[in-house]
Structures are given as C-alpha cells and as structure tokens.
XYZ file of C-alpha atoms in Angstrom:
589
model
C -59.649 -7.838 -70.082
C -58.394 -4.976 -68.030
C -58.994 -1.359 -69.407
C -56.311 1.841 -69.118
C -56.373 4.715 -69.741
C -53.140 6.844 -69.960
C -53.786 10.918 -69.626
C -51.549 13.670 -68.730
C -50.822 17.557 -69.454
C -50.055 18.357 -73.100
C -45.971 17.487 -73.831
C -45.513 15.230 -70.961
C -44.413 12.249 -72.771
C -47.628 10.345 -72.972
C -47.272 9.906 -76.455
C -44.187 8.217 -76.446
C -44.712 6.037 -73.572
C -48.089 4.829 -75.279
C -46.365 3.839 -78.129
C -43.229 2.086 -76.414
C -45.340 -0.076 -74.141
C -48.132 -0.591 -76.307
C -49.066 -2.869 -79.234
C -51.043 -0.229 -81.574
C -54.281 -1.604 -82.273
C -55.451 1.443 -84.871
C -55.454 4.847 -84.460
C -57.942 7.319 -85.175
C -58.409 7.889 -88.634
C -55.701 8.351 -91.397
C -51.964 8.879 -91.345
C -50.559 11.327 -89.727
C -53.720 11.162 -86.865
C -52.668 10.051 -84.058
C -52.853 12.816 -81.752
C -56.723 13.599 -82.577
C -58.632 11.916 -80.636
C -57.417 8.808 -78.757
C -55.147 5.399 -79.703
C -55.856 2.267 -78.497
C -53.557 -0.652 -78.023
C -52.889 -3.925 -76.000
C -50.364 -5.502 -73.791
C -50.270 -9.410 -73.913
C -54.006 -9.052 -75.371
C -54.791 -9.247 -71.552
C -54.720 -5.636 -71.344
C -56.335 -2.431 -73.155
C -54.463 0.795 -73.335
C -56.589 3.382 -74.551
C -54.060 6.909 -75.011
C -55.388 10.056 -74.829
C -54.253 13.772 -75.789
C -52.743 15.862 -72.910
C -54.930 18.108 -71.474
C -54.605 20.331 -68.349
C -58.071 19.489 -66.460
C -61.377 17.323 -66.594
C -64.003 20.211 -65.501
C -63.962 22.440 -68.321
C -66.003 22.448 -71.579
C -62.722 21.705 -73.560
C -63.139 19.196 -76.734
C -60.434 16.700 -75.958
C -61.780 16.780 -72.011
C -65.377 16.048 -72.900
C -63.638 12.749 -74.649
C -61.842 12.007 -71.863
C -65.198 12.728 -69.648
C -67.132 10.568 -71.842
C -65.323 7.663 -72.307
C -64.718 7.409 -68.670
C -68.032 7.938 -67.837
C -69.397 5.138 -70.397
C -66.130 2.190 -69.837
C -65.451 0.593 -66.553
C -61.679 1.709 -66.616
C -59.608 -0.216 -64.091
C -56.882 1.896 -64.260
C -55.507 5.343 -65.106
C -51.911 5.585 -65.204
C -51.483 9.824 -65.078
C -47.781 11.037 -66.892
C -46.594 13.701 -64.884
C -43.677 15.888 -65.898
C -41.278 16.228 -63.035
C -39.827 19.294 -64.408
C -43.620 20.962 -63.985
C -44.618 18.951 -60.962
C -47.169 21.388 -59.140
C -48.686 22.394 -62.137
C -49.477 18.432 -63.086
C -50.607 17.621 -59.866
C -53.655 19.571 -60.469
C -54.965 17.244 -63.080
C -53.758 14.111 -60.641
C -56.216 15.990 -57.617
C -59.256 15.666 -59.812
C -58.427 12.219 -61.178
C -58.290 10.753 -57.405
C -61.682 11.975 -57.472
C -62.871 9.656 -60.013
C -62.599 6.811 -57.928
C -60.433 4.839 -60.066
C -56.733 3.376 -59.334
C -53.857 5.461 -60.640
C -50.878 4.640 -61.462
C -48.831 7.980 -61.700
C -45.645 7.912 -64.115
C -43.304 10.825 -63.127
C -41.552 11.061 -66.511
C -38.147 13.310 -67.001
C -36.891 12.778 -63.789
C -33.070 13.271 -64.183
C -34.160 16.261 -66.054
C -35.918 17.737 -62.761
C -32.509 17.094 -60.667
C -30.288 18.730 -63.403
C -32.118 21.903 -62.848
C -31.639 20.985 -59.030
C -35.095 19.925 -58.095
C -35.016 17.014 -56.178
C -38.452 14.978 -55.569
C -38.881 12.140 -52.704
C -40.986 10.146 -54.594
C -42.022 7.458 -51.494
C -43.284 10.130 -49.288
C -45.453 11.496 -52.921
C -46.456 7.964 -52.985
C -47.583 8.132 -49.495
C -49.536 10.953 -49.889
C -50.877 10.335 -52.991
C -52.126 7.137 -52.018
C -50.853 5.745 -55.326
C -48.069 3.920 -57.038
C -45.387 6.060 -58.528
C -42.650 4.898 -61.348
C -40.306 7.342 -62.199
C -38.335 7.597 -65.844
C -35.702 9.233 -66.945
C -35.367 8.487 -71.133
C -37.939 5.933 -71.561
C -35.417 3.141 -72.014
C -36.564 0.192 -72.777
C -35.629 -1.269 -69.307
C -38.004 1.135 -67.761
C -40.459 0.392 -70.091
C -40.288 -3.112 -68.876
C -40.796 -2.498 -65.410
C -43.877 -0.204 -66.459
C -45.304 -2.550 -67.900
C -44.634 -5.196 -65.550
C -46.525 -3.331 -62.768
C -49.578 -2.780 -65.283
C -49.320 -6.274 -65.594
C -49.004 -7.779 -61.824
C -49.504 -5.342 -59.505
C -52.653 -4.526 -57.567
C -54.137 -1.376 -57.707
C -56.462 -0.087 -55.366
C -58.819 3.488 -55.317
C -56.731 6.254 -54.102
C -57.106 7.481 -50.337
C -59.176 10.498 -50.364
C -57.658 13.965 -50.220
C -57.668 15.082 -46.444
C -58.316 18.795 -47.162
C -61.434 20.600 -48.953
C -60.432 20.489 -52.359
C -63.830 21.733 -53.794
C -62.242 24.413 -56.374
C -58.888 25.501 -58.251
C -57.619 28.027 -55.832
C -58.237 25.265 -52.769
C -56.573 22.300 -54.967
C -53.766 24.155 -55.717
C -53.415 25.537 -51.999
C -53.280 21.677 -51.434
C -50.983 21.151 -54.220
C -48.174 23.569 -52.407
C -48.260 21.798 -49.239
C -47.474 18.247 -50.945
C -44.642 20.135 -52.598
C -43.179 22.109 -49.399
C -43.369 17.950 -47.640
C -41.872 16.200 -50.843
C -39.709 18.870 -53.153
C -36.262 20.519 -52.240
C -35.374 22.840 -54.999
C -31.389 23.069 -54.609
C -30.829 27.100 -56.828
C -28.751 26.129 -60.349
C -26.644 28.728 -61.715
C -26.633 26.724 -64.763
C -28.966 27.770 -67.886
C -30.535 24.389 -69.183
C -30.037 23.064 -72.736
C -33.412 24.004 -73.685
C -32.696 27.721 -72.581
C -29.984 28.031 -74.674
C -31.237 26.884 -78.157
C -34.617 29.146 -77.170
C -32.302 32.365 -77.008
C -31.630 31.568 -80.518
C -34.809 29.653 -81.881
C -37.195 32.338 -80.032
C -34.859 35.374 -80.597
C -36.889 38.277 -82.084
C -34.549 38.747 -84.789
C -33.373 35.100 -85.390
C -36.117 33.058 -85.130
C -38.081 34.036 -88.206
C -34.566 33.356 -90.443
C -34.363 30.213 -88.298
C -37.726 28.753 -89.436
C -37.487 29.770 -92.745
C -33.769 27.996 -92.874
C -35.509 24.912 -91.478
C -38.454 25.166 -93.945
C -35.811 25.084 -96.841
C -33.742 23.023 -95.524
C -36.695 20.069 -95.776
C -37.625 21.362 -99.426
C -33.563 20.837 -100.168
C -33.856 17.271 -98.335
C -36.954 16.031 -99.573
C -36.787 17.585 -103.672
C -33.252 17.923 -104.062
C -30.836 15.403 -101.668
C -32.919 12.333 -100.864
C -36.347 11.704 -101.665
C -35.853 12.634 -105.935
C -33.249 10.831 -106.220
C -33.850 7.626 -104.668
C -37.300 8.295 -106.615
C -35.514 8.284 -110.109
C -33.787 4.930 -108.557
C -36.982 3.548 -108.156
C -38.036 4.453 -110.971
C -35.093 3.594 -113.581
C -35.191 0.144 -111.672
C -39.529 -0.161 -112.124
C -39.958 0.722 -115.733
C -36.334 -0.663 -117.616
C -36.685 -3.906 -115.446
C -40.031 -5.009 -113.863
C -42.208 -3.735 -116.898
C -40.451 -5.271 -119.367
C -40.110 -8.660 -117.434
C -43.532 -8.321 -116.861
C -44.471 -7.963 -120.635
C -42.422 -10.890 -121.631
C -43.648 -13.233 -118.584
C -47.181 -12.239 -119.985
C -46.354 -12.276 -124.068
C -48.376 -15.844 -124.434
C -51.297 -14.609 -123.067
C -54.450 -12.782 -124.524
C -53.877 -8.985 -125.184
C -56.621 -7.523 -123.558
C -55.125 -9.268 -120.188
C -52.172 -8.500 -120.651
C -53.323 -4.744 -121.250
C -55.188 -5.033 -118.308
C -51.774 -5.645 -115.819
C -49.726 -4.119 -117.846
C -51.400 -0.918 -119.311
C -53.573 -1.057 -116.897
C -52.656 -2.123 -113.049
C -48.692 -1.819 -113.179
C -49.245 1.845 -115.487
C -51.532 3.228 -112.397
C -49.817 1.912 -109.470
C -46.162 2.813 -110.807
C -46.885 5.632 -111.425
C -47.841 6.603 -107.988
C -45.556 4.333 -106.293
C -42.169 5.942 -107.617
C -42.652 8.659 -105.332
C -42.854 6.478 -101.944
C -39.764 7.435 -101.023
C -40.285 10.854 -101.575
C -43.531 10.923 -99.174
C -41.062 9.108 -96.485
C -38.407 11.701 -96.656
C -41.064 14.584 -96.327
C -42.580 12.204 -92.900
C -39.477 11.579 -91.303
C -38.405 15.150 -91.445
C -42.244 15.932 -90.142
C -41.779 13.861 -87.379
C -38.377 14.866 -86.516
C -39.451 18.292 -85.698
C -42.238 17.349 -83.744
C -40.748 14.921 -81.679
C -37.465 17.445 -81.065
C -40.000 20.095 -79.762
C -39.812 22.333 -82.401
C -43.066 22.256 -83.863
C -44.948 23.953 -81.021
C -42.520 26.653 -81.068
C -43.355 27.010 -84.470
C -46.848 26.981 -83.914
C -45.778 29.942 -81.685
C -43.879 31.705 -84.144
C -47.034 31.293 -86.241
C -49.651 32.905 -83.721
C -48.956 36.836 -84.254
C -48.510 36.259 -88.207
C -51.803 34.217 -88.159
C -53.751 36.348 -86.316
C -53.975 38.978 -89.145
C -55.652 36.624 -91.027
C -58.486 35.951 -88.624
C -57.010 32.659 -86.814
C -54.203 32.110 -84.292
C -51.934 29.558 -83.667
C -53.809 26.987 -82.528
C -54.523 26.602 -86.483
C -51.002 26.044 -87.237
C -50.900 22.274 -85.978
C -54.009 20.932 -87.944
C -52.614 22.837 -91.112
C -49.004 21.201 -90.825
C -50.735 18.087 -90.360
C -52.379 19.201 -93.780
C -49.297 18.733 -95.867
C -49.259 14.999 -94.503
C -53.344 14.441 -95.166
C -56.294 16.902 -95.100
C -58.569 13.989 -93.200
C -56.476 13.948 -89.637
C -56.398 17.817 -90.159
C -59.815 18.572 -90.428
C -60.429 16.208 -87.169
C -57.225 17.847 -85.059
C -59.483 21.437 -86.149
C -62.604 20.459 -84.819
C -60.676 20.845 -80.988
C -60.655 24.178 -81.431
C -62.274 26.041 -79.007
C -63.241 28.950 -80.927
C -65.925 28.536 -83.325
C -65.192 31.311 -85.798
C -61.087 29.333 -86.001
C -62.473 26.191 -85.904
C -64.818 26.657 -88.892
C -62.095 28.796 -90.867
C -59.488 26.483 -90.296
C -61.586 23.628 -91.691
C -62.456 25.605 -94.803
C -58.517 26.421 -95.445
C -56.551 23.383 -95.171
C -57.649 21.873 -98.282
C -55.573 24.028 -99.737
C -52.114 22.472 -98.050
C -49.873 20.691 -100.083
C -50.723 16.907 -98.896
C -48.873 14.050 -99.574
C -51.530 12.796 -102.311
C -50.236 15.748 -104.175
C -47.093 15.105 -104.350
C -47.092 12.513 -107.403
C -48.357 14.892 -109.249
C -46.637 18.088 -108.546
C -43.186 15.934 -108.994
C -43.804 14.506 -111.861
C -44.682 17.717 -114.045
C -42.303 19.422 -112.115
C -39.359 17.216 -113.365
C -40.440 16.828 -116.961
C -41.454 20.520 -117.443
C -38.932 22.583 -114.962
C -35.678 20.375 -114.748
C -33.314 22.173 -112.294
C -36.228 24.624 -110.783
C -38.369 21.723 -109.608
C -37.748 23.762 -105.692
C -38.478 26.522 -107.261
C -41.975 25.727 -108.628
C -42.663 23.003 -105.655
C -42.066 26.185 -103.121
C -44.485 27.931 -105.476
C -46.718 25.215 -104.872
C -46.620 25.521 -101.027
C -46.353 29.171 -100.582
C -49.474 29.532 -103.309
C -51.473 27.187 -101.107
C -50.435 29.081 -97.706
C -51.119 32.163 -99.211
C -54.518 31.227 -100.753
C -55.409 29.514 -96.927
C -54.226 33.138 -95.471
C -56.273 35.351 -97.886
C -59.384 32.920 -97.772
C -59.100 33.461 -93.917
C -59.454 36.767 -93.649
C -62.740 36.442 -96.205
C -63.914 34.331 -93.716
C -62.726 36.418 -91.000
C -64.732 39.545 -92.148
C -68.004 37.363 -92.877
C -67.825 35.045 -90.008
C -67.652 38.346 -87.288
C -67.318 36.679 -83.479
C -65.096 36.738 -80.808
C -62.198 38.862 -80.601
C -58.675 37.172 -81.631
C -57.207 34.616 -78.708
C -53.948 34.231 -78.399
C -51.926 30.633 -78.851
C -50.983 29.675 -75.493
C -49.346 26.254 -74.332
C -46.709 24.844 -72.741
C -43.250 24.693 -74.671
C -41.543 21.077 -74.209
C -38.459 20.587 -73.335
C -36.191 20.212 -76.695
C -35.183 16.082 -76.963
C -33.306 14.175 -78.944
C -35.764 12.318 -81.170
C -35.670 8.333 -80.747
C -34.613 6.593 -83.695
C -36.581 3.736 -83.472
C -39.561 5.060 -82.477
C -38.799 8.103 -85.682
C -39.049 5.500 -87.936
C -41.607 3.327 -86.408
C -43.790 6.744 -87.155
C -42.305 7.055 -90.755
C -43.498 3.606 -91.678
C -46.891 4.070 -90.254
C -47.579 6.440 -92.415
C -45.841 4.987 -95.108
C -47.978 1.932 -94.565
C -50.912 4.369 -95.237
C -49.758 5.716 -98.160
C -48.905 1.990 -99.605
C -52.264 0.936 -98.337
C -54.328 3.369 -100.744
C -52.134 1.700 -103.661
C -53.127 -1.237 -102.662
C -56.502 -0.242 -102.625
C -57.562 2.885 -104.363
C -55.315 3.173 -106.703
C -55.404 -0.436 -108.047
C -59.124 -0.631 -108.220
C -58.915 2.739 -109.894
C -56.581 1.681 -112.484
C -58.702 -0.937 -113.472
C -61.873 1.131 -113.760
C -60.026 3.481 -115.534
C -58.363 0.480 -117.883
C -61.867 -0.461 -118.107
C -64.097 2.646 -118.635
C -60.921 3.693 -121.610
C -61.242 0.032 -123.609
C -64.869 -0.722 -123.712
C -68.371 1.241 -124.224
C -71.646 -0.261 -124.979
C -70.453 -2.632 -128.399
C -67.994 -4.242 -126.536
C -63.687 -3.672 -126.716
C -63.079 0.080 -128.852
C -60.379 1.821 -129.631
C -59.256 4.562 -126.649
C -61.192 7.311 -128.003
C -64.518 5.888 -128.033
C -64.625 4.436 -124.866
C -67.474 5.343 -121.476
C -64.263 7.298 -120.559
C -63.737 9.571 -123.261
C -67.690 10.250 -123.680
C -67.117 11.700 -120.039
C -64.257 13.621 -120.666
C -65.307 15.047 -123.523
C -68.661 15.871 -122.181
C -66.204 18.129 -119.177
C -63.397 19.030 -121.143
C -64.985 22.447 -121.817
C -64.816 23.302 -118.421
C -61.098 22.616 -119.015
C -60.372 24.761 -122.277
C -59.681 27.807 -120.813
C -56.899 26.359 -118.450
C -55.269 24.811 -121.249
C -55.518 21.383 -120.759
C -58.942 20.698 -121.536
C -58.100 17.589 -123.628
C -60.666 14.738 -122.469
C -57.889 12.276 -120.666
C -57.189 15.408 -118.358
C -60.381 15.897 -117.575
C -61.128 12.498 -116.442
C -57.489 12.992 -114.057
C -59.403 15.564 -112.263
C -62.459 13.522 -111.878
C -61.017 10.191 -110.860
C -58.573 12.818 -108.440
C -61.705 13.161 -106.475
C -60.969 9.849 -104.511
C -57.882 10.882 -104.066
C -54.836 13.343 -105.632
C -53.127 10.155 -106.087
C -55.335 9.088 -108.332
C -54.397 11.710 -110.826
C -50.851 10.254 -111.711
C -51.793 6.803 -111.709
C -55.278 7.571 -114.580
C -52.816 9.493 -116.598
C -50.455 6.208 -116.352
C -53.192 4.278 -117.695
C -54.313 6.831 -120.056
C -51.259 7.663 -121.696
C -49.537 4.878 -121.126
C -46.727 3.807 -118.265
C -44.405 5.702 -119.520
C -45.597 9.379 -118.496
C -42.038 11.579 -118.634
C -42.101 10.751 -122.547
C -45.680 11.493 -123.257
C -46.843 14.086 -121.169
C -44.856 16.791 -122.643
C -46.666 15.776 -126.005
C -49.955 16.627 -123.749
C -48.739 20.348 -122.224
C -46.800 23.338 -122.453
C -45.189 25.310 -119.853
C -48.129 27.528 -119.195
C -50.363 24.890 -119.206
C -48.249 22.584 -116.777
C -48.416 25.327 -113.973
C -51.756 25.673 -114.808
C -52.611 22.044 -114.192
C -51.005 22.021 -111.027
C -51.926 24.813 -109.870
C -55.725 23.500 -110.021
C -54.485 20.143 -108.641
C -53.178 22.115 -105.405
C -56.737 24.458 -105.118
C -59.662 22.296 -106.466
C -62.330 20.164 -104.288
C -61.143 18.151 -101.920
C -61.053 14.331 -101.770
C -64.061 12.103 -101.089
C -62.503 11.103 -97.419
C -62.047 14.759 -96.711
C -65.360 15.742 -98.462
C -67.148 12.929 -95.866
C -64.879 14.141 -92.865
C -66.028 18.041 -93.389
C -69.776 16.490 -93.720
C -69.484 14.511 -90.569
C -67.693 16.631 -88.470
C -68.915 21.020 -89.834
C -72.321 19.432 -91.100
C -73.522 19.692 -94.538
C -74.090 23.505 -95.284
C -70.255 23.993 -94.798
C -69.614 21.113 -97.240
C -71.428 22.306 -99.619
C -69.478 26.316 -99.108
C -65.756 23.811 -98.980
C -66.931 21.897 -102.480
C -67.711 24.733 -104.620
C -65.970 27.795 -103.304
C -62.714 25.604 -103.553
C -63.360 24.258 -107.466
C -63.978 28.056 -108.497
C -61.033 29.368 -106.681
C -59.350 27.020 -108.703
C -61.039 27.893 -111.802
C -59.886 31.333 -111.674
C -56.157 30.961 -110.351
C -55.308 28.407 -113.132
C -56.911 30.672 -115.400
C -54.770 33.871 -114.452
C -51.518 31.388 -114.140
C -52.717 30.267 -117.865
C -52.902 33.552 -119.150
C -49.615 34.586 -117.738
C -47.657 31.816 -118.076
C -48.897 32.235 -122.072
C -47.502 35.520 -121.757
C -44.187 34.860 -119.891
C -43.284 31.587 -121.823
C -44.376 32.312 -125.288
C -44.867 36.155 -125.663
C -48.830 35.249 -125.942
C-alpha cells in the first residue's frame, strides 16, 4: 500500500482537500477532533492518506511538528503532497525547502490560484515545477473535477526524490534568500487598485469599534437559531411524534408479553434513549452553525478578537480554539490544548474547559429550561454559557497567580482568506458529529438505561418496588450531599452519578427513573430555585469519565486529581448560592 502524507501552513486548505479526496478512515478521538492530531484515510484501499495540521516548519520544538517529525521518521512515506497557498507563496515555500530535504517525493498542490491572479499575482507554475524538481497541480475551488485529477496523479503517476537545492540552504535567512530568487524567476506581481473581498468584510469584522458588537450579534444570533428558530422546534416535533406515537405503539405491540420485559424496553430502554434523543436535532443545529464559522474564516478572527480579553485572565488566544471546541465535547478540547506551547496556558486551559457548555449538556439544560422557564429558555441557556465562561475566566486567573511563569504571549497566526463554506462538505461535518452523538445512544446511553432499569427494580430478594432497589440504597446513601442544593431527593442523586459517563446520561436515568414522560413529572420533583440550581451543578461539576481519562493521559495524574475535586466543590458552592437566591427571588425565602 502506498503511504501520504498531506502537510502545509496553517489555513491553506489542507483540510478540505483531505476530506474531498479521501475516504475517512477515523479521526483522532471524539467529535468535533479532527484538527488535533492527524486523520487518516484511503483512496481505492490502494492508498493511505494520513492529514496533518498546518504548521509553518519541521525544525522547531513545536507539538504538532514533533508529530509530523515522528511519524515521518518511524513510516516509510512514499509521498508528501505539500498545500501551498498561492496567495502566500514565498512564505510557503519555506516549509516546501525543508521538505525536499527529507528525501521523499512531493507532490506540491498550489491551492487558491485564481485567488492569487485576482489580486494580480501571476505564477508560471512549469518553470516552479522545474525548479522545484516536483510535480505541481494547481486549484482554484476544489471542484470536484480537480479533485479528480488530484487524485488521479496520486494514483498513476511516478514520483521521484526532488533534485537537490543548488544553493546553501543551511538556515532560515539563507532559505529564504533562496526563496526570493525562485520568486523574482517565476512570479510577476501586476499592482491592483482593487481592495479584495476579504479586505472589505475585515474593515468591518476587525473594526475597533464594530467588531466586538459584531461577535456578540453572531454569538446571539446562533443562541436565536439553535433555542429559538430551528433546533427547539423541530425538537418538540420529534418529540410530539416519539412519545404520542412510537411509545404507545410500542406498549401495545408488547401488551402480551411479561411485565417486567416489557418494563425493561419500555420504562426502561425507549424512557433513557428518548429522552436524550429528542434533542438530536438541536445538537445538529448548534454543529452546523459551528462549522459554518469555521469553515467561512471567522473563527480565527475570533480567536483574535479573544486574545487581548483573554490575556487578563492569564491565557491568550491560542486558548480560544480548544475552548470553542469545548461547547462541541471537552475530550477533542483537552487534546487541541495540549499543542500549546506554553506550559502555564496549556495546563490552565486544560483545567477550564470543563466548564464549557458541551453538547452532552444540552439535554439537560433544554429540558428544565422548557418545563421551568417557558419563553426565557435564551435567557437562562445564555446564563448557562456566560456562567461557564465566566467561571473558566475567573478560575484562570487563580491559576494564573499560582501557576507564576512566562510572561503573557500574544495570539499570532495567519488570518484565512474569508470563503464561502461548501455545502456538501458543511454537512458531511454536521453528520459526523451527529453520528457521534447517535453513537453514545447507541451505546452509553442504552446500556445505561438498562443498568439503571436494573439497579431501580431489583436488590438482593429479587424484583422490589422502586424505592427499595441497589439504586435507591445509593442515592439515599448521597442524597445528603444534595440537600442543601435542593434537590437532594435520591433519583437526583443517582442523575449526577450515572452523569459521570457522560452529561447525557443525566436525562436519559431521570427518563427511566421517573418515567418517559419527564415534562409532566419533573416539575412534581423541583421548584424554580432548585431547577437553576440543578443545572447550574450539571454545567460546573466533575467532568466525564472520557474527559477524566483524557486529562490523566495527556496532564498526568496530579492534575486529575486538582480537575476532579476542585471542579465538584466549585459546583457545590455556586448551586448553593444560586439555591439560596433563587429561594429568595422566586419565593421571598
């Protein structure tokens, strides 16, 4: 089998090109992940494609180089087909010099070629060619036609090593001295009065006084989408249509058969997994919007936006990114913030993203949000958010005083060129990560709902009532830890334990527990003040077991320790002052 590797600079289009000519094998860890590390994928299962994140050179100590180092220097790579942006020619070149030394064919792909001529620079790419010693393919949009012919030259052509570099090209200054003279023999640069497209939006987007108003427009904008315009309501669609058609067809397909297994699918299975599942569509709203803005360019200019507000809590905004990647799943977060150069960031920003808003979340924070607050659920959802942002800010700066190292760094990369996002490969994304989400139903959540059915119907005599079950002797025995937060009841409890393997969870034990139908019971269960309470402690408490396992394998196991309890207490005490005060605010208490 032959073995690729496709590399370029950060916002080149390697990402996009990787996934158009490319059968995706896996990627490397959860949703929402596939930027980490590295993807691997196949064409015609005769050839390996294994992606990597852009970065600007191979000799430095940099995270994502030392992958790239290492997995070069222990594979037998073929082939390295280098992205080059045509729009930043000389400054990619540099990273195509110290791949010829490598002694490995490349194939180089000079992406965004129209783009280079509109702002009049013109590139003879046979005479680069020549003196490159390599193939070069030039693409415009990535249209499916050129994807073809890409990968019909991965496919049949014949690569060979690349000549070596006439001149002494021993260090950056000589490489680069190089670098102009391939430009001066290959590049006419024809002057453009014409601002480009990107320009134009950045005098607004980046505007000192706009672009703060912007962001925050686009921020509520998604809530408006996501809560209000799309993902509720096709939520209460699915489900009106789960639990006044597919239950009860489900109970009366089952009525001849014993009642503990019918309790079991019913009560049990279908309780927990509808319960979760009703949101799906919810989850795919708030991921196609995600993706949107990273694929239009935005994000990054975000993460710019970010850097001077972030800074003042002891990070920059190289933090942003893993954090945003947060409110999809703390797992591919906490691996995207271990490439952080700075220690100090790099530990801080592990410790804080637990408390983003991740999808797993979401059941939970919709479903009390529309029985208890009808008409505010934005309202108390942006509570959610900001109270998590604000608790990851303040922790920082904790950390930021105890952790005392390097001086702040600024955020500095390369702004892409604004694109419109393509459709296909939007929603190719979307449904990745959708797949993830259905996959822990499939898996976590229905093996959890039978535990729970399980642990809640039998103890040590056999089949008991709810209330004398292994599952209430648990709760009971932690519901005191509860009391004070006012909703120390012993099915609670057990929510927050089960929650552990995942925020999911939560929604689909209280299905089982209380039955499938949770918008009638649950307000039986809380007030107001105890609602917000619960929630609140749902956005703040430990982590999951995957992230739990993620901090241990990639911080070590002193700082998992520091994320476990430091989080759970934090918790503790906000739900107890939101208790309190709700108490007070509600009910005059």
């Amino acid at each position: 089998m032959i073995l690729c590797t496709l590399i370029g600079n950060p916002n080149v289009g390697q990402d996009i090109i990787f996934n158009k000519i490319a059968r995706i094998q896996k990627n490397s860890d959860d949703e929402g992940s596939s930027k980490i590390e590295k993807q691997e994928g196949f064409i015609d299962n005769a050839i390996k494609i294994v992606a990597f994140p852009g970065i600007y050179s191979i000799d430095t100590d940099s995270k994502l180089e030392k992958i790239f180092n290492d997995y070069i220097n222990g594979n037998k790579v073929d082939l390295i087909i280098n992205v080059v942006n045509a729009l930043n020619l000389e400054r990619n070149l540099y990273l195509t010099m110290q791949l010829k030394k490598l002694n490995i064919p490349i194939l180089v792909v000079l992406n965004k070629i129209d783009r280079a001529e509109k702002s009049g620079l013109y590139i003879d790419c046979e005479k680069l060619s020549e003196i490159l010693g390599a193939k070069i393919i030039s693409m415009n949009n990535i249209t499916d036609k050129e994807v073809k012919k890409l990968k019909n030259c991965i496919k049949k052509d014949k690569f060979t090593v690349c000549k070596k570099i006439d001149d002494n090209t021993n260090n950056e200054k000589e490489i680069y001295s190089y670098i102009e003279k391939i430009m001066n023999l290959v590049a006419v640069k024809k002057v453009k009065n014409a601002i480009s497209g990107t320009e134009k939006i950045d005098r607004f987007v980046l505007n000192k006084y706009l672009a703060y108003p912007i962001f925050i427009a686009i921020i509520y904008l998604i809530f408006k989408l996501v809560f209000s315009w799309i993902g509720t309501p096709l939520s209460e669609v699915f489900r009106s249509t789960l639990f006044n058609y597919v239950i009860p067809f489900l109970n009366k397909l089952l009525q001849n058969q014993s009642p503990w297994f019918k309790s079991l699918l019913v009560d049990g299975v279908v309780s927990g997994i509808s319960s979760v599942l009703v949101f799906l569509p919810v989850i795919l709203t708030l991921f196609a919007l995600l993706s949107l803005l990273e694929d239009s360019g935005y994000m990054s200019r975000a993460a710019f936006l970010m850097d001077k507000i972030m800074s003042l809590s002891g990070v920059s905004g190289k933090s942003f990114i893993p954090m945003i990647i947060g409110f999809g799943c703390s797992v591919p977060a906490l691996m995207a913030a271990k490439n952080i150069e700075n220690k100090r960031e790099r530990i801080i920003t592990a410790l804080v993203i637990p408390f983003m808003s991740c999808n797993a979340k979401l059941p939970v924070y919709m479903l009390f949000t529309t029985i208890f607050f009808p008409g505010k659920e934005i309202v108390i959802l942006g509570l959610m958010y900001i109270t998590g942002i604000l608790m990851a800010f303040f922790y920082s700066f904790i950390f930021k005083l105890i952790f005392k190292e390097k001086e702040y760094e600024p955020y500095m990369e390369e702004l892409p060129h604004y694109v419109m996002p393509d459709l296909k490969l939007l929603l190719m994304h979307t449904w990745e990560k959708g797949k993830g989400f259905l996959k822990k139903i499939g898996t976590i959540i229905f093996s959890m709902s039978i535990i729970t059915w399980v642990l809640s119907n039998f103890n040590f005599s056999g089949m008991v009532n709810i209330n004398y079950s292994f599952l209430a002797s648990v709760g009971k025995f932690i519901s005191p830890i509860f009391n004070p937060l006012g909703f120390g009841n012993w099915q609670n409890s057990v929510s927050l334990l089960t929650g552990l393997m995942g925020k999911e969870v939560i929604a689909g034990t209280l299905g089982v527990l209380y039955g499938g139908n949770l918008p009638s019971v649950i307000p039986h269960q809380f007030n107001l003040a105890s609602a917000l309470s619960f929630l609140i402690f749902v956005l703040l408490y430990t982590p999951c077991a995957s992230s739990i396992i993620t901090i241990k394998k990639e911080f070590g196991m002193k700082l998992t320790l520091v994320s476990i309890f430091y989080q759970f207490a934090n918790a503790w005490i906000i739900s107890f002052l939101f208790f309190h005060m709700g108490m007070r605010y509600f009910y005059g208490l």
